mmCIF file of C-alpha atoms in Angstrom:
data_model
loop_
_atom_site.group_PDB
_atom_site.id
_atom_site.type_symbol
_atom_site.label_atom_id
_atom_site.label_comp_id
_atom_site.label_asym_id
_atom_site.label_seq_id
_atom_site.Cartn_x
_atom_site.Cartn_y
_atom_site.Cartn_z
ATOM 1 C CA MET A 1 112.795 62.010 60.472
ATOM 2 C CA LYS A 2 112.452 65.247 62.479
ATOM 3 C CA GLU A 3 108.661 65.131 62.163
ATOM 4 C CA ASN A 4 108.423 61.902 64.166
ATOM 5 C CA ARG A 5 109.238 63.236 67.631
ATOM 6 C CA LYS A 6 106.430 61.487 69.515
ATOM 7 C CA ILE A 7 106.819 58.223 71.365
ATOM 8 C CA ASN A 8 105.768 55.182 69.368
ATOM 9 C CA SER A 9 103.492 52.497 70.722
ATOM 10 C CA LYS A 10 106.258 49.994 70.040
ATOM 11 C CA CYS A 11 109.488 50.251 71.966
ATOM 12 C CA ILE A 12 112.539 48.177 72.818
ATOM 13 C CA ALA A 13 113.874 47.540 76.308
ATOM 14 C CA LEU A 14 117.516 46.707 76.985
ATOM 15 C CA GLU A 15 118.903 45.698 80.348
ATOM 16 C CA PHE A 16 122.570 46.168 81.175
ATOM 17 C CA TYR A 17 124.274 44.360 84.056
ATOM 18 C CA ASN A 18 127.406 45.451 85.926
ATOM 19 C CA LEU A 19 128.392 48.072 83.386
ATOM 20 C CA ASN A 20 130.136 51.325 84.141
ATOM 21 C CA GLU A 21 129.694 52.635 80.607
ATOM 22 C CA ILE A 22 126.924 52.306 78.063
ATOM 23 C CA TYR A 23 127.828 53.380 74.545
ATOM 24 C CA PHE A 24 125.504 55.311 72.234
ATOM 25 C CA PRO A 25 125.901 55.913 68.492
ATOM 26 C CA ASN A 26 126.667 59.412 67.259
ATOM 27 C CA ILE A 27 123.018 59.798 66.233
ATOM 28 C CA CYS A 28 120.461 62.052 67.936
ATOM 29 C CA ILE A 29 118.339 60.055 70.349
ATOM 30 C CA VAL A 30 115.295 62.210 69.492
ATOM 31 C CA CYS A 31 115.240 62.749 65.736
ATOM 32 C CA GLY A 32 117.880 60.434 64.250
ATOM 33 C CA GLU A 33 120.067 63.169 62.739
ATOM 34 C CA ILE A 34 123.842 63.281 63.211
ATOM 35 C CA ALA A 35 124.490 64.382 66.798
ATOM 36 C CA GLU A 36 126.941 67.200 67.409
ATOM 37 C CA ASN A 37 126.295 67.520 71.145
ATOM 38 C CA ARG A 38 125.738 65.439 74.219
ATOM 39 C CA ILE A 39 123.513 66.126 77.169
ATOM 40 C CA LYS A 40 124.082 64.693 80.594
ATOM 41 C CA LYS A 41 121.398 62.609 82.280
ATOM 42 C CA SER A 42 121.718 61.082 85.698
ATOM 43 C CA VAL A 43 119.558 58.471 87.358
ATOM 44 C CA TYR A 44 119.841 57.708 91.007
ATOM 45 C CA GLY A 45 119.711 54.011 91.741
ATOM 46 C CA TRP A 46 118.663 51.719 94.515
ATOM 47 C CA SER A 47 119.892 52.182 98.024
ATOM 48 C CA LYS A 48 120.257 49.017 100.066
ATOM 49 C CA ASN A 49 122.594 48.303 102.962
ATOM 50 C CA ASP A 50 124.382 51.649 102.489
ATOM 51 C CA TYR A 51 125.236 50.724 98.899
ATOM 52 C CA LYS A 52 123.895 52.941 96.166
ATOM 53 C CA LYS A 53 124.743 52.816 92.490
ATOM 54 C CA ASN A 54 123.959 55.880 90.425
ATOM 55 C CA TYR A 55 124.013 55.969 86.634
ATOM 56 C CA PHE A 56 125.323 58.814 84.516
ATOM 57 C CA PHE A 57 124.776 59.046 80.773
ATOM 58 C CA ASP A 58 125.996 61.304 77.977
ATOM 59 C CA LEU A 59 123.147 61.157 75.481
ATOM 60 C CA PRO A 60 123.763 62.280 71.889
ATOM 61 C CA VAL A 61 121.500 65.045 70.531
ATOM 62 C CA CYS A 62 121.606 67.369 67.534
ATOM 63 C CA ASN A 63 121.723 71.163 67.893
ATOM 64 C CA ASP A 64 118.004 71.681 67.191
ATOM 65 C CA CYS A 65 116.883 69.057 69.683
ATOM 66 C CA LYS A 66 119.319 70.322 72.318
ATOM 67 C CA LEU A 67 117.807 73.794 72.110
ATOM 68 C CA ASN A 68 114.315 72.337 72.458
ATOM 69 C CA ILE A 69 115.325 70.090 75.369
ATOM 70 C CA GLU A 70 116.956 72.927 77.291
ATOM 71 C CA MET A 71 114.113 75.342 76.535
ATOM 72 C CA LYS A 72 113.066 77.432 79.516
ATOM 73 C CA THR A 73 109.446 77.284 80.614
ATOM 74 C CA GLY A 74 107.165 79.369 82.817
ATOM 75 C CA PHE A 75 108.330 82.803 83.919
ATOM 76 C CA ALA A 76 111.933 81.940 83.071
ATOM 77 C CA SER A 77 111.104 82.065 79.348
ATOM 78 C CA LYS A 78 110.639 85.246 77.337
ATOM 79 C CA SER A 79 107.137 84.250 76.263
ATOM 80 C CA GLY A 80 106.170 83.558 79.901
ATOM 81 C CA LYS A 81 107.363 87.014 80.931
ATOM 82 C CA LEU A 82 105.544 88.540 77.954
ATOM 83 C CA THR A 83 102.307 86.815 78.999
ATOM 84 C CA PHE A 84 102.637 88.008 82.596
ATOM 85 C CA PHE A 85 103.444 91.630 81.748
ATOM 86 C CA SER A 86 100.777 91.729 79.066
ATOM 87 C CA ALA A 87 98.168 90.553 81.576
ATOM 88 C CA LEU A 88 99.412 93.114 84.103
ATOM 89 C CA ILE A 89 99.249 95.967 81.576
ATOM 90 C CA GLY A 90 95.827 94.763 80.398
ATOM 91 C CA LEU A 91 94.547 94.784 83.973
ATOM 92 C CA VAL A 92 95.787 98.337 84.542
ATOM 93 C CA ILE A 93 94.322 99.565 81.231
ATOM 94 C CA SER A 94 90.979 97.849 81.854
ATOM 95 C CA ILE A 95 90.709 99.386 85.356
ATOM 96 C CA ILE A 96 91.525 102.847 83.982
ATOM 97 C CA LEU A 97 89.000 102.454 81.131
ATOM 98 C CA TYR A 98 86.312 101.217 83.505
ATOM 99 C CA SER A 99 86.835 104.182 85.817
ATOM 100 C CA LEU A 100 86.641 106.632 82.854
ATOM 101 C CA ILE A 101 83.899 105.097 80.701
ATOM 102 C CA PHE A 102 82.062 102.818 83.147
ATOM 103 C CA SER A 103 81.884 100.060 80.564
ATOM 104 C CA ILE A 104 82.415 96.703 82.193
ATOM 105 C CA PHE A 105 82.217 94.794 78.889
ATOM 106 C CA LEU A 106 84.927 96.896 77.218
ATOM 107 C CA SER A 107 87.193 96.488 80.261
ATOM 108 C CA ILE A 108 86.671 92.724 80.399
ATOM 109 C CA GLY A 109 87.254 92.469 76.631
ATOM 110 C CA ILE A 110 90.537 94.365 76.790
ATOM 111 C CA PHE A 111 91.701 92.391 79.815
ATOM 112 C CA ALA A 112 90.789 89.053 78.166
ATOM 113 C CA THR A 113 92.504 90.044 74.910
ATOM 114 C CA THR A 114 95.736 90.972 76.682
ATOM 115 C CA ILE A 115 95.744 87.550 78.353
ATOM 116 C CA ILE A 116 94.459 85.237 75.618
ATOM 117 C CA PHE A 117 96.731 86.169 72.682
ATOM 118 C CA PRO A 118 100.041 86.150 74.602
ATOM 119 C CA TYR A 119 98.993 82.883 76.285
ATOM 120 C CA ILE A 120 98.287 81.240 72.909
ATOM 121 C CA TYR A 121 101.695 82.419 71.698
ATOM 122 C CA HIS A 122 103.331 81.054 74.875
ATOM 123 C CA ARG A 123 101.624 77.642 74.509
ATOM 124 C CA GLY A 124 102.730 77.458 70.852
ATOM 125 C CA ILE A 125 106.349 77.949 71.858
ATOM 126 C CA LEU A 126 106.114 75.422 74.703
ATOM 127 C CA LYS A 127 104.834 72.735 72.324
ATOM 128 C CA GLN A 128 108.340 72.622 70.845
ATOM 129 C CA LYS A 129 109.822 71.530 74.194
ATOM 130 C CA ILE A 130 111.203 68.002 74.034
ATOM 131 C CA LYS A 131 111.294 65.654 76.987
ATOM 132 C CA ILE A 132 114.016 63.019 76.928
ATOM 133 C CA ASN A 133 111.745 60.632 78.852
ATOM 134 C CA ASP A 134 109.458 60.479 75.796
ATOM 135 C CA HIS A 135 112.327 58.919 73.832
ATOM 136 C CA LEU A 136 114.406 57.119 76.450
ATOM 137 C CA LYS A 137 113.306 55.908 79.848
ATOM 138 C CA ILE A 138 115.978 54.774 82.278
ATOM 139 C CA ASN A 139 114.978 52.470 85.118
ATOM 140 C CA PRO A 140 117.508 51.186 87.647
ATOM 141 C CA ASN A 141 116.249 47.678 88.437
ATOM 142 C CA ARG A 142 118.599 46.358 91.067
ATOM 143 C CA MET A 143 121.920 47.415 92.456
ATOM 144 C CA ASP A 144 123.734 45.926 89.480
ATOM 145 C CA SER A 145 121.469 46.551 86.486
ATOM 146 C CA VAL A 146 119.764 49.324 84.591
ATOM 147 C CA GLU A 147 116.997 49.073 82.000
ATOM 148 C CA LEU A 148 116.848 51.425 79.020
ATOM 149 C CA ILE A 149 113.551 51.656 77.136
ATOM 150 C CA PHE A 150 113.910 53.231 73.683
ATOM 151 C CA SER A 151 110.919 54.561 71.746
ATOM 152 C CA ASN A 152 112.803 54.022 68.475
ATOM 153 C CA ILE A 153 113.359 50.301 67.886
ATOM 154 C CA LYS A 154 116.128 50.839 65.300
ATOM 155 C CA TYR A 155 118.015 53.117 67.677
ATOM 156 C CA GLY A 156 117.648 50.591 70.493
ATOM 157 C CA ASN A 157 118.980 47.793 68.298
ATOM 158 C CA THR A 158 121.944 49.983 67.289
ATOM 159 C CA VAL A 159 122.753 50.647 70.956
ATOM 160 C CA LYS A 160 122.480 46.923 71.635
ATOM 161 C CA GLU A 161 124.910 46.025 68.821
ATOM 162 C CA ILE A 162 127.421 48.747 69.734
ATOM 163 C CA ASN A 163 127.512 47.701 73.375
ATOM 164 C CA LYS A 164 127.734 44.024 72.470
ATOM 165 C CA SER A 165 130.785 44.693 70.280
ATOM 166 C CA LYS A 166 132.392 46.971 72.915
ATOM 167 C CA ILE A 167 131.906 44.341 75.617
ATOM 168 C CA ASP A 168 133.411 41.673 73.345
ATOM 169 C CA GLU A 169 136.393 43.977 72.698
ATOM 170 C CA LYS A 170 136.914 44.493 76.432
ATOM 171 C CA PHE A 171 136.882 40.749 77.058
ATOM 172 C CA LYS A 172 139.376 40.247 74.233
ATOM 173 C CA ILE A 173 141.638 42.910 75.719
ATOM 174 C CA LYS A 174 141.385 41.305 79.154
ATOM 175 C CA ASP A 175 142.215 37.902 77.650
ATOM 176 C CA ILE A 176 145.227 39.351 75.835
ATOM 177 C CA GLU A 177 146.426 41.026 79.037
ATOM 178 C CA LYS A 178 145.975 37.757 80.907
ATOM 179 C CA GLU A 179 147.945 35.816 78.273
ATOM 180 C CA SER A 180 150.744 38.391 78.236
ATOM 181 C CA GLN A 181 150.899 38.274 82.045
ATOM 182 C CA GLU A 182 151.172 34.477 81.916
ATOM 183 C CA LEU A 183 153.940 34.726 79.293
ATOM 184 C CA ASN A 184 155.813 37.243 81.434
ATOM 185 C CA ASP A 185 155.475 34.987 84.458
ATOM 186 C CA SER A 186 156.787 31.977 82.513
ATOM 187 C CA LYS A 187 159.770 33.974 81.199
ATOM 188 C CA ILE A 188 160.697 35.066 84.703
ATOM 189 C CA ASP A 189 160.794 31.449 85.906
#
């Protein structure tokens, strides 16, 4: 299932109302493998009448996907630095060769080679970068609801079932607490 990392044309949208917690299965949200880690994602909600509800999620991901999600890009990555320094060295070498040999074509060829090959290598590494928004989009709708759009329909249905059972459990616990409170009140009388 690791090969299918692109967003599907079909997706499932779930909307949660008045929830402080949304539960996710222990399965990677990207590839479907067993998730060993969690990454934090925050979404800042609507602001109206000085009331703002923000949403914080711990999304399950496997080790491989976590490395690809947290991958550095640009000059922060090793391949970005390699591309920059290679271009800089190529520029210096091409200027020196042009001043010694007076061959503009050789200088341009060396300069282009020192840019093109490291850049192709850098682009190949960056293709492995995973964006969570390709697999899960989080939209705060109103002050009391949030919409989750999953690219994997099976994963979305699993999240739906888990949260439905957790909500039912919470209501059962609240009912039991209410009944025990009523029993305690009747015993006191």
